[in-house]
Amino acid sequence: MTGQDPIEAFRIEAGELLEATEQALLDLSHDLTSRELIDTVFRGMHTLKGSGAMFGFDALAAFTHHCETAFDKVRKGQARASPELVALTLSAMDHMRTLIDQPNSDGVDSESADLLARLQALLDGAGAPAAVDCGEDAGHDTTTATTITAGPGQGWHLNFRLPANALATGTNPLLLLDELRELGATDVVADFDAVPPLDELDPTQCLMGWSLNLPASATRDVIEDVFLFVLDDMELSITPIADDEAAALAEGGPPDTAAVAVSPAPSEHAALAIAEVASAEPASAKAARGPSESVRVPAERLDLLMDRVGELVIVQSRLAQLAGNGISGPAGELALRSISEEVERLANELRDTMMVLRMVPIAALFGRFRRLVHDLARETGKSIELVTDGESTEIDKTVSERLADPIVHLIRNACDHGLETEEERLAAGKAATGRIRLSAQQAGGEVLITIEDDGRGISRERVRAKAEANGLIQPGQVLSDSELLQLIFQPGFSTAAQITNLSGRGVGMDVVKRTIEGLRGHIDMTSEPGKGSVITLRIPLTLAIIDGLLVRVGDNNYVIPLAAVEECLELSLEEDIRSRGRSMIQLRERLVPFLRLRELFATGTRPDPFQKIVVIATGGERVGLVVDQIIGSHQTVIKSMSSLHRSIPSFSGATILGDGGVALILDVVQLVALGQSHEERLRAAG
């Protein structure tokens, strides 16, 4: 047994299914005649309905059934796919999430009734259905275009047997029979010929078959849709009923058959067996354990992890044997050193493998914002297009989850403040549709996430006026463009003329900054009036372990993230004295500012005779850090700073060294910004 709560597993899989169906709906809003997308939405709802009923989410199954029926009508050309239907279905999917997470919350029933009433009203007023393309790519459902019906006065006779593993894969025969009864099925007869004696019975296998009659109003394609997800593996026979049988069916009489009428007991026992197999754990244990997170991991990554663990077991066996024989002489020391090197190699590989296991493509994060932009476009009345790039970039799952809210705030502000209305854009010579570009790329040990819009840009005058009115700066205070734009992230800051549902209260951008800094990240912003704004989030790839360069400054050790290190130079005592007052070095025909960490950290020690300059870079900017000694590379397990030290600039965390000492981790972005501002002051003074 895996010990995983089947209800929690259902919630996870249902969430993924809703996400995939939502993406199909958003694609459908741009191509309302796509048969493939319509089928995808229908199949997603069909699966959710069946799974929900199987796990006891009856309200979810009943609600989803009506939404599925609506798209079934669209599939059959009886209703038209429209932007209103897509928008209402998206709202219905939000309600489905509520029915999954909080099925017994207040107002659920009334909200279900309201949404279904609106859906029915929309379908009733849909008018003539639009033609749907049913080409070769539409799959096995191409029969919808040319519906096959039984002859006049005739019906259908069905014989079917599900795959033996149908119960284990989540198919509930009771639900299938209920759907057939909704189509008018009568005289349902069970076939127990393949059921073995009780002592040989496997309750996880479906061994029964069924036969039944259906009226002529049920078309062949409608019947096959009932078995949509098991059609390829099951036995299904659909034959027209002879005239005499059809007459008996029309009169309500049963056809001549020697089969035994189905009893509900075997199916109920089978359903009970499914529940027992799916969950054999005590209810008290489930209640005591809270919901757990999960990460989907490719099988090859798990295989790699198992290989590393296997090698570690072998090395441990060698070490135990060496300890048992005693370590003495050069041969014993050599064997011990060999084992130590093997353990070090395996520890490094296990670290890298475990870090990769938590990495997920950022596409999963970006996919959430398509719905957000769709809803914002309807709410603001603007035409907005979302473009994404770099979706294959991988990021730590924890980082990805914590980035969702900040990016939501930034996109909402871009839609409300940044993008103009269609009339304003056309008057400015722009395309009527505003564009928001969301991109990601990896740069060393960071992931750069960029939110870019082609709107009106940020008015420096309004920002300055608001900052002066709020007392954030003094009137006439000299600020660089970057410092002025950073004022937007101050608490309570907003340049909105009036409060709306989207913005104007000054709540959000300061939360964005706190969240990003909590991830040891930073925010860069540029804006050009009339052309738009670009906000770049610099986020570390992982929050756990980094490769670092261990250096000494005075009597203390510090770690510089190795991904930011470009090169190391020597700074002699003479050069150090000669550069006093300028703190600049020439590096390949370019002046690079450098900071003396001894002075910055006020160590109170004398410099070593031969100091070193570690050149670091981020975002295209470089700065040198003067240290006394470069000790070497260090695998750094990052520890968070205490609440008393978290606000100290220049440090992003701490780590414990092999001798038990503590080394502070330098904040590369803060130091580069400090070096660049130092360079600007020198140039202004020169």
XYZ file of C-alpha atoms in Angstrom:
686
model
C 0.000 0.000 0.000
C 1.270 3.474 -0.806
C -0.505 5.080 2.139
C -1.842 7.917 -0.036
C -5.366 9.056 0.705
C -7.418 8.197 -2.419
C -9.640 11.253 -1.890
C -6.604 13.512 -1.826
C -5.238 11.750 -4.910
C -8.566 12.394 -6.650
C -8.392 16.082 -5.739
C -4.902 16.365 -7.215
C -5.843 14.596 -10.451
C -9.125 16.515 -10.694
C -7.204 19.772 -10.360
C -4.900 18.764 -13.210
C -7.900 17.728 -15.309
C -9.642 21.048 -14.661
C -6.469 22.914 -15.583
C -6.145 21.046 -18.894
C -9.830 21.564 -19.690
C -9.553 25.252 -18.840
C -6.626 25.640 -21.251
C -8.735 23.988 -23.966
C -11.585 26.424 -23.219
C -9.225 29.397 -23.502
C -7.964 28.065 -26.847
C -11.575 27.561 -27.905
C -12.324 31.243 -27.221
C -9.942 32.054 -30.110
C -11.272 29.333 -32.439
C -14.939 28.651 -31.749
C -15.302 26.190 -34.621
C -12.522 23.794 -33.562
C -14.013 20.324 -33.257
C -10.864 19.047 -31.568
C -11.084 21.622 -28.759
C -14.826 21.046 -28.291
C -14.184 17.311 -27.962
C -11.352 17.950 -25.493
C -13.622 20.017 -23.244
C -16.383 17.413 -23.471
C -14.034 14.531 -22.625
C -12.548 16.445 -19.696
C -15.983 16.995 -18.177
C -17.016 13.425 -18.903
C -13.970 12.107 -17.044
C -14.458 14.489 -14.122
C -18.106 13.473 -13.801
C -17.299 9.772 -13.694
C -14.374 10.129 -11.299
C -16.334 12.429 -9.003
C -19.221 9.980 -8.745
C -16.835 7.116 -8.067
C -15.241 8.899 -5.102
C -18.511 10.118 -3.606
C -18.554 13.690 -4.960
C -22.169 13.408 -6.035
C -22.826 17.165 -6.201
C -19.791 17.575 -8.472
C -20.928 14.716 -10.718
C -24.472 16.086 -11.007
C -23.311 19.637 -11.751
C -20.660 18.524 -14.246
C -23.200 16.322 -16.008
C -25.218 19.387 -17.067
C -22.102 21.202 -18.308
C -21.086 18.065 -20.203
C -24.558 17.898 -21.761
C -24.197 21.491 -22.970
C -20.972 20.682 -24.810
C -22.480 17.461 -26.091
C -25.071 19.618 -27.840
C -22.275 21.738 -29.290
C -20.543 18.581 -30.547
C -23.715 17.463 -32.269
C -24.374 20.853 -33.861
C -27.469 21.463 -31.717
C -25.937 24.570 -30.087
C -23.357 27.171 -30.990
C -20.007 27.647 -29.263
C -19.835 31.319 -28.348
C -17.666 33.622 -26.207
C -20.540 33.787 -23.713
C -20.665 29.978 -23.444
C -16.894 29.823 -22.918
C -17.010 32.529 -20.227
C -19.918 30.865 -18.431
C -18.226 27.463 -18.600
C -15.062 28.953 -17.097
C -17.186 30.252 -14.224
C -18.724 26.798 -13.908
C -15.226 25.290 -13.670
C -14.413 27.642 -10.809
C -17.514 26.291 -9.088
C -16.345 22.731 -9.796
C -13.141 23.532 -7.908
C -15.260 24.651 -4.962
C -17.276 21.425 -5.140
C -13.990 19.488 -5.033
C -12.291 21.438 -2.239
C -15.317 22.407 -0.121
C -18.265 20.243 -1.197
C -20.344 21.103 1.892
C -19.690 24.848 2.086
C -22.567 27.308 2.420
C -24.143 28.557 -0.782
C -22.903 25.694 -2.951
C -26.373 24.475 -3.932
C -27.680 27.961 -4.730
C -24.608 28.784 -6.812
C -24.976 25.510 -8.714
C -28.615 26.284 -9.463
C -27.779 29.836 -10.573
C -25.010 28.721 -12.944
C -27.124 25.934 -14.432
C -30.050 28.332 -14.950
C -27.767 30.769 -16.765
C -26.346 27.921 -18.837
C -29.806 26.702 -19.823
C -30.914 30.241 -20.698
C -27.840 30.678 -22.869
C -28.480 27.404 -24.707
C -32.169 28.193 -25.163
C -31.319 31.548 -26.728
C -28.377 30.296 -28.775
C -30.261 30.410 -32.084
C -29.305 28.359 -35.104
C -26.271 26.148 -34.466
C -23.021 26.862 -36.248
C -21.509 24.264 -38.501
C -18.649 22.343 -36.910
C -15.804 20.930 -38.950
C -15.735 17.144 -38.643
C -12.678 16.322 -40.696
C -10.397 13.348 -40.402
C -8.615 14.764 -37.357
C -11.766 14.731 -35.280
C -11.161 11.157 -34.114
C -13.705 8.349 -33.900
C -16.512 10.844 -33.250
C -16.754 11.751 -36.962
C -20.084 9.911 -37.033
C -21.661 13.036 -35.548
C -21.728 14.699 -38.953
C -23.623 11.818 -40.517
C -25.769 10.429 -37.734
C -26.691 6.744 -38.033
C -30.141 5.924 -36.753
C -32.221 2.793 -36.656
C -34.965 2.283 -39.181
C -38.525 3.536 -38.599
C -40.088 1.955 -35.549
C -36.918 0.073 -34.706
C -34.501 0.290 -31.774
C -31.123 -1.088 -30.756
C -30.052 -4.243 -28.964
C -26.796 -3.937 -26.997
C -24.432 -6.570 -25.696
C -21.321 -5.316 -23.916
C -18.581 -6.561 -21.639
C -16.092 -4.170 -20.060
C -12.338 -4.874 -19.879
C -11.362 -7.076 -16.941
C -9.314 -4.223 -15.419
C -12.127 -1.664 -15.762
C -12.746 -1.461 -12.005
C -9.062 -0.994 -11.209
C -8.753 1.834 -13.749
C -11.704 3.732 -12.284
C -14.622 2.748 -14.516
C -17.883 2.305 -12.610
C -20.372 0.022 -14.429
C -23.252 1.474 -12.386
C -22.628 4.911 -13.889
C -22.567 3.484 -17.411
C -25.862 1.700 -16.809
C -27.368 4.903 -15.418
C -26.359 6.775 -18.567
C -27.913 4.072 -20.720
C -31.139 4.283 -18.694
C -31.205 8.044 -19.363
C -31.178 7.136 -23.065
C -34.222 4.948 -22.501
C -32.615 1.564 -21.809
C -35.025 -1.203 -20.783
C -34.766 -4.886 -19.885
C -31.215 -4.676 -18.599
C -29.933 -8.244 -18.256
C -26.658 -9.331 -16.630
C -24.481 -12.143 -17.910
C -22.690 -14.058 -15.135
C -21.226 -16.819 -17.324
C -17.640 -15.606 -16.850
C -17.957 -15.109 -13.060
C -15.962 -17.845 -11.216
C -16.896 -19.450 -7.889
C -16.655 -17.214 -4.830
C -13.378 -18.699 -3.566
C -11.750 -17.867 -6.932
C -13.345 -14.425 -7.354
C -11.050 -11.403 -7.709
C -13.138 -8.387 -6.583
C -10.929 -5.970 -8.523
C -11.899 -7.484 -11.884
C -15.051 -6.821 -13.874
C -16.258 -10.214 -15.064
C -19.931 -9.558 -15.851
C -21.496 -8.637 -19.154
C -24.799 -6.913 -19.912
C -27.438 -6.825 -22.598
C -30.263 -4.325 -22.992
C -32.582 -2.625 -25.462
C -32.634 1.024 -26.475
C -35.293 2.977 -28.401
C -34.672 4.377 -31.878
C -34.264 7.887 -30.463
C -30.791 6.903 -29.255
C -28.369 7.131 -32.164
C -25.334 4.925 -32.555
C -22.866 7.746 -31.887
C -24.716 8.697 -28.682
C -24.520 5.086 -27.500
C -20.809 4.871 -28.263
C -20.205 8.110 -26.367
C -21.358 6.375 -23.178
C -18.371 4.033 -23.533
C -16.040 6.799 -24.728
C -13.101 5.918 -22.477
C -13.246 2.129 -22.668
C -14.430 1.719 -26.248
C -11.096 0.464 -27.596
C -10.693 -2.357 -25.049
C -14.233 -3.608 -24.483
C -16.616 -5.940 -26.275
C -19.560 -3.980 -27.701
C -22.255 -5.158 -30.067
C -24.947 -2.736 -31.336
C -27.524 -4.338 -33.614
C -30.926 -3.101 -34.883
C -33.914 -4.776 -33.268
C -36.103 -6.857 -35.569
C -39.597 -5.545 -36.392
C -41.401 -7.891 -33.994
C -39.017 -7.063 -31.165
C -39.367 -3.342 -31.964
C -43.153 -3.598 -31.659
C -42.811 -5.322 -28.297
C -40.368 -2.653 -27.183
C -42.714 0.138 -28.233
C -45.552 -1.524 -26.272
C -43.330 -1.864 -23.217
C -43.120 -5.667 -23.366
C -39.808 -7.479 -22.946
C -38.266 -9.399 -25.849
C -38.027 -13.161 -25.615
C -34.859 -13.955 -23.704
C -33.723 -16.639 -21.316
C -31.241 -14.422 -19.505
C -31.652 -13.644 -15.818
C -32.709 -10.067 -14.920
C -29.927 -8.058 -13.364
C -29.900 -7.729 -9.606
C -28.392 -4.636 -8.026
C -26.576 -6.656 -5.413
C -23.564 -7.895 -7.479
C -22.842 -4.398 -8.852
C -23.152 -2.833 -5.430
C -20.776 -5.426 -3.997
C -18.345 -4.724 -6.824
C -18.519 -0.976 -6.156
C -17.949 -1.634 -2.452
C -14.955 -3.797 -3.308
C -13.490 -0.948 -5.365
C -13.804 1.421 -2.419
C -12.181 -1.099 -0.075
C -9.287 -1.756 -2.445
C -8.771 1.957 -3.064
C -8.716 2.760 0.636
C -7.883 0.101 3.213
C -6.543 2.611 5.729
C -8.444 3.545 8.919
C -10.513 6.704 8.740
C -8.875 8.019 11.913
C -5.470 7.877 10.254
C -6.778 9.847 7.265
C -8.326 12.484 9.493
C -5.124 12.907 11.481
C -2.993 13.428 8.395
C -3.288 16.758 6.607
C -3.153 17.214 2.827
C 0.251 16.508 1.329
C 1.898 17.979 -1.703
C 3.116 15.877 -4.583
C 5.459 16.351 -7.505
C 5.250 14.468 -10.782
C 8.703 13.076 -11.530
C 9.815 11.524 -14.852
C 10.696 7.840 -14.442
C 14.223 8.287 -15.810
C 15.038 10.721 -12.993
C 13.903 8.174 -10.415
C 16.011 5.523 -12.156
C 19.027 7.811 -11.885
C 18.348 8.340 -8.192
C 18.109 4.589 -7.623
C 21.437 4.095 -9.393
C 23.104 6.597 -7.073
C 21.573 4.974 -3.982
C 22.779 1.577 -5.200
C 26.323 2.880 -5.564
C 26.122 4.422 -2.092
C 25.121 1.065 -0.607
C 28.178 -0.561 -2.231
C 30.504 2.124 -0.862
C 28.955 1.756 2.590
C 29.646 -1.985 2.421
C 33.293 -1.295 1.520
C 33.598 1.131 4.430
C 32.067 -1.374 6.873
C 34.491 -4.070 5.660
C 37.461 -1.709 6.023
C 36.382 -0.737 9.543
C 36.016 -4.398 10.462
C 39.519 -5.275 9.230
C 41.062 -2.231 10.892
C 42.696 0.785 9.283
C 46.445 0.534 9.538
C 49.399 1.281 7.371
C 49.599 3.083 4.024
C 47.297 0.554 2.326
C 44.515 1.168 4.852
C 44.854 4.943 4.565
C 44.795 4.709 0.769
C 41.626 2.579 0.860
C 39.998 5.014 3.289
C 40.899 7.977 1.075
C 39.434 6.153 -1.939
C 36.172 5.515 -0.095
C 36.080 9.145 1.077
C 36.376 10.342 -2.525
C 33.622 7.960 -3.616
C 31.325 9.204 -0.844
C 32.040 12.807 -1.844
C 31.270 12.061 -5.497
C 28.035 10.260 -4.655
C 26.966 13.006 -2.239
C 27.429 15.581 -5.015
C 25.500 13.481 -7.519
C 22.703 12.754 -5.037
C 22.455 16.465 -4.281
C 22.194 17.319 -7.974
C 19.672 14.535 -8.590
C 17.473 15.546 -5.661
C 17.517 19.178 -6.764
C 16.413 18.135 -10.237
C 13.546 16.073 -8.801
C 11.950 19.244 -7.443
C 12.376 21.151 -10.700
C 9.222 21.693 -12.758
C 8.750 23.491 -16.104
C 7.593 27.040 -15.629
C 4.896 26.336 -18.241
C 2.692 25.040 -15.401
C 2.944 28.473 -13.757
C 2.478 30.451 -16.958
C -0.603 28.427 -17.899
C -2.524 29.873 -14.938
C -2.312 33.405 -16.297
C -4.124 32.751 -19.579
C -7.375 32.535 -17.644
C -6.458 35.655 -15.666
C -5.855 37.710 -18.822
C -9.062 36.355 -20.404
C -11.114 37.478 -17.386
C -9.345 40.844 -17.125
C -10.025 41.554 -20.792
C -13.752 40.968 -20.239
C -13.760 43.014 -17.025
C -11.886 46.025 -18.413
C -13.415 45.918 -21.890
C -9.949 45.954 -23.427
C -8.599 43.657 -26.110
C -5.592 41.901 -24.524
C -3.289 39.213 -25.860
C -0.964 37.146 -23.652
C 2.255 35.862 -25.250
C 4.529 33.446 -23.379
C 8.107 32.457 -24.050
C 10.641 30.158 -22.391
C 8.021 27.822 -20.946
C 10.481 24.913 -20.849
C 12.639 26.753 -18.286
C 12.688 24.736 -15.060
C 12.388 26.135 -11.555
C 12.054 24.721 -8.060
C 8.437 23.736 -7.338
C 8.371 25.706 -4.079
C 9.638 28.819 -5.843
C 7.092 28.351 -8.634
C 4.173 28.176 -6.189
C 5.281 31.278 -4.296
C 5.656 33.240 -7.531
C 2.008 32.841 -8.549
C 0.558 35.691 -6.445
C 3.264 38.288 -7.272
C 2.906 37.697 -11.005
C -0.895 37.945 -10.692
C -0.480 41.408 -9.142
C 1.944 42.505 -11.862
C -0.292 41.300 -14.697
C -3.375 42.944 -13.158
C -1.513 46.233 -12.879
C -0.262 45.948 -16.457
C -3.813 45.355 -17.717
C -5.365 48.145 -15.647
C -2.656 50.837 -15.544
C -0.419 49.978 -18.478
C -2.603 48.987 -21.418
C -4.825 51.592 -23.041
C -8.324 51.119 -24.408
C -8.730 50.207 -28.063
C -9.646 53.816 -28.936
C -6.587 55.214 -27.159
C -4.277 52.683 -28.799
C -5.616 53.396 -32.288
C -5.272 57.138 -31.683
C -1.635 56.578 -30.644
C -0.933 54.583 -33.810
C -0.785 51.230 -32.038
C -2.550 47.950 -32.725
C -6.013 47.754 -31.168
C -5.048 44.675 -29.139
C -2.716 45.261 -26.222
C 0.005 42.706 -25.659
C 1.468 41.326 -22.453
C 4.562 39.168 -22.865
C 5.499 36.724 -20.125
C 8.928 35.131 -20.607
C 11.465 33.142 -18.614
C 15.111 32.270 -19.084
C 17.884 30.819 -16.977
C 20.947 32.972 -16.333
C 23.530 31.190 -14.201
C 21.971 30.330 -10.865
C 18.966 32.578 -11.472
C 15.730 32.446 -13.417
C 14.731 35.733 -15.018
C 10.966 36.154 -15.357
C 9.915 39.162 -17.411
C 6.476 40.785 -17.549
C 6.370 43.221 -20.455
C 3.501 45.295 -21.823
C 3.230 47.624 -24.821
C 1.026 50.158 -23.046
C 1.373 53.783 -22.072
C 4.366 53.367 -19.773
C 4.867 54.918 -16.342
C 4.546 58.655 -15.860
C 7.547 59.832 -13.835
C 5.758 63.072 -12.990
C 2.801 61.253 -11.419
C 5.086 58.904 -9.510
C 7.143 61.795 -8.122
C 4.049 63.815 -7.231
C 2.485 60.869 -5.417
C 5.734 60.059 -3.590
C 6.127 63.665 -2.441
C 2.478 63.790 -1.338
C 2.973 60.590 0.698
C 6.195 61.895 2.239
C 8.338 59.169 0.669
C 10.752 61.738 -0.791
C 11.440 65.417 -0.260
C 10.257 67.932 -2.892
C 12.952 68.319 -5.513
C 15.017 65.414 -4.168
C 17.426 64.082 -6.805
C 16.728 60.436 -7.706
C 17.975 58.193 -10.473
C 15.384 56.795 -12.852
C 15.705 53.355 -11.268
C 15.229 54.743 -7.747
C 12.175 56.724 -8.860
C 10.515 53.662 -10.427
C 11.255 51.566 -7.335
C 8.994 53.920 -5.342
C 6.045 52.096 -6.923
C 6.790 49.168 -4.619
C 6.413 51.249 -1.451
C 3.454 50.343 0.831
C 0.264 52.231 0.008
C 1.620 53.679 -3.235
C -0.781 53.988 -6.175
C -1.084 56.430 -9.068
C -4.603 55.299 -10.015
C -7.010 58.209 -10.359
C -9.868 56.192 -8.862
C -10.369 52.941 -7.010
C -11.554 50.033 -9.163
C -11.992 46.314 -8.691
C -8.470 45.871 -10.035
C -6.370 48.592 -8.440
C -6.190 51.962 -6.765
C -5.892 51.021 -3.081
C -2.097 50.799 -3.077
C -2.181 47.205 -1.886
C -0.296 44.645 -3.910
C 2.979 46.015 -5.283
C 4.603 46.191 -1.838
C 3.445 42.605 -1.276
C 5.086 41.679 -4.573
C 8.395 43.138 -3.412
C 8.265 41.415 -0.018
C 7.470 38.054 -1.608
C 10.267 38.314 -4.165
C 12.778 39.387 -1.523
C 11.573 36.496 0.636
C 12.707 34.228 -2.193
C 16.122 35.984 -2.152
C 15.145 37.551 -5.457
C 15.077 41.107 -6.792
C 12.906 43.242 -9.045
C 14.222 45.380 -11.907
C 11.940 47.808 -13.734
C 12.272 49.899 -16.868
C 9.595 51.947 -18.593
C 9.426 54.118 -21.674
C 6.513 56.574 -21.941
C 4.199 55.632 -24.773
C 5.891 52.277 -25.408
C 5.319 50.234 -22.261
C 7.040 48.823 -19.194
C 9.269 45.848 -18.442
C 9.484 44.254 -14.993
C 12.099 41.539 -14.463
C 12.028 39.190 -11.489
C 15.410 37.666 -10.642
C 14.756 34.453 -8.750
C 17.274 31.823 -7.544
C 16.858 28.427 -9.182
C 16.536 26.731 -5.823
C 16.168 27.747 -2.194
C 18.173 24.866 -0.748
C 21.698 24.350 -2.099
C 24.065 26.392 -4.259
C 27.676 26.116 -5.379
C 29.662 28.890 -3.760
C 33.130 30.409 -3.735
C 34.443 30.548 -0.173
C 36.538 33.670 0.547
C 38.101 35.271 3.603
C 37.842 38.951 4.511
C 39.725 39.818 7.686
C 39.010 37.085 10.220
C 35.656 36.019 8.730
C 34.610 33.752 5.867
C 31.983 34.577 3.252
C 30.361 32.686 0.378
C 29.840 34.200 -3.081
C 27.354 32.303 -5.299
C 29.569 30.650 -7.891
C 27.083 31.201 -10.727
C 27.675 34.961 -10.443
C 31.493 34.767 -10.449
C 33.126 35.701 -13.763
C 36.841 35.736 -12.904
C 39.394 36.358 -10.155
C 42.288 38.839 -10.287
C 45.167 39.724 -7.991
C 45.348 43.191 -6.422
C 48.794 44.025 -5.142
C 49.370 46.411 -2.258
C 50.804 49.031 -4.634
C 47.766 48.850 -6.934
C 45.487 49.029 -3.914
C 47.175 52.234 -2.721
C 47.227 53.706 -6.234
C 43.471 53.087 -6.752
C 42.456 54.798 -3.507
C 39.751 57.378 -4.198
C 38.761 55.868 -7.537
C 38.180 52.143 -6.796
C 38.148 51.271 -10.494
C 40.074 48.682 -12.465
C 40.442 48.372 -16.210
C 39.294 44.975 -17.407
C 39.657 44.359 -21.141
C 39.191 48.008 -22.146
C 36.313 48.490 -19.727
C 36.347 50.172 -16.340
C 34.836 48.035 -13.606
C 34.152 49.458 -10.126
C 35.200 47.402 -7.130
C 34.269 47.382 -3.454
C 36.655 46.760 -0.589
C 34.690 44.326 1.541
C 36.986 45.019 4.496
C 35.798 48.616 4.560
C 32.206 47.732 3.720
C 32.012 45.240 6.603
C 34.231 47.329 8.939
C 36.455 44.390 9.890
C 39.116 46.599 11.523
C 41.928 44.403 10.158
C 44.905 45.174 7.961
C 44.794 43.951 4.347
C 46.810 40.945 3.227
C 49.864 41.755 1.079
C 48.297 40.176 -2.005
C 44.556 40.739 -2.089
C 42.230 39.254 -4.685
C 39.427 40.799 -6.743
C 36.458 38.537 -7.439
C 34.522 39.927 -10.417
C 30.806 39.181 -10.156
C 28.022 40.005 -12.601
C 24.251 40.029 -12.796
C 21.920 41.508 -15.370
C 24.802 42.633 -17.588
C 26.376 44.756 -14.808
C 29.712 43.870 -13.203
C 31.520 44.804 -10.012
C 34.675 43.593 -8.280
C 34.829 42.462 -4.655
C 38.206 42.830 -2.912
C 38.901 39.924 -0.547
C 41.977 38.819 1.389
C 41.988 35.169 0.347
C 40.130 32.822 -2.004
C 39.762 29.540 -0.137
C 37.985 27.552 -2.874
C 34.628 26.180 -3.992
C 32.086 25.179 -1.375
C 28.791 23.293 -1.552
C 26.521 25.658 0.298
C 23.414 24.548 2.147
C 21.509 27.808 2.557
C 20.110 28.729 5.969
C 17.741 31.656 6.381
C 18.856 34.691 8.365
C 17.185 35.340 11.699
C 14.424 37.931 11.910
C 16.900 40.361 13.525
C 19.410 40.098 10.675
C 17.103 39.553 7.698
C 16.963 43.257 6.815
C 20.757 43.702 6.712
C 21.761 44.475 3.108
C 24.518 42.622 1.257
C 23.615 39.203 2.763
C 21.066 36.699 1.499
C 21.606 33.902 4.017
C 24.167 31.872 5.921
C 25.735 28.444 5.781
C 27.546 26.111 8.163
C 31.096 25.140 7.201
C 32.737 21.770 7.660
C 34.495 22.889 10.868
C 31.210 24.057 12.385
C 31.834 27.730 11.717
C 29.306 30.040 10.062
C 29.839 31.910 6.783
C 27.492 34.595 5.487
C 26.288 34.342 1.865
C 26.769 37.557 -0.081
C 23.796 39.035 -1.924
C 25.180 39.477 -5.427
C 22.426 41.746 -6.731
C 22.695 44.131 -3.767
C 26.480 44.321 -4.081
C 26.342 44.932 -7.840
C 23.800 47.702 -7.314
C 26.009 49.202 -4.604
C 29.032 49.072 -6.906
C 27.152 50.672 -9.783
C 25.880 53.531 -7.588
C 29.455 54.000 -6.357
C 30.604 54.233 -9.973
C 27.917 56.828 -10.747
C 29.068 58.958 -7.814
C 32.669 58.757 -8.963
C 31.749 59.806 -12.487
C 29.623 62.665 -11.184
C 32.502 63.845 -8.980
C 35.056 63.472 -11.781
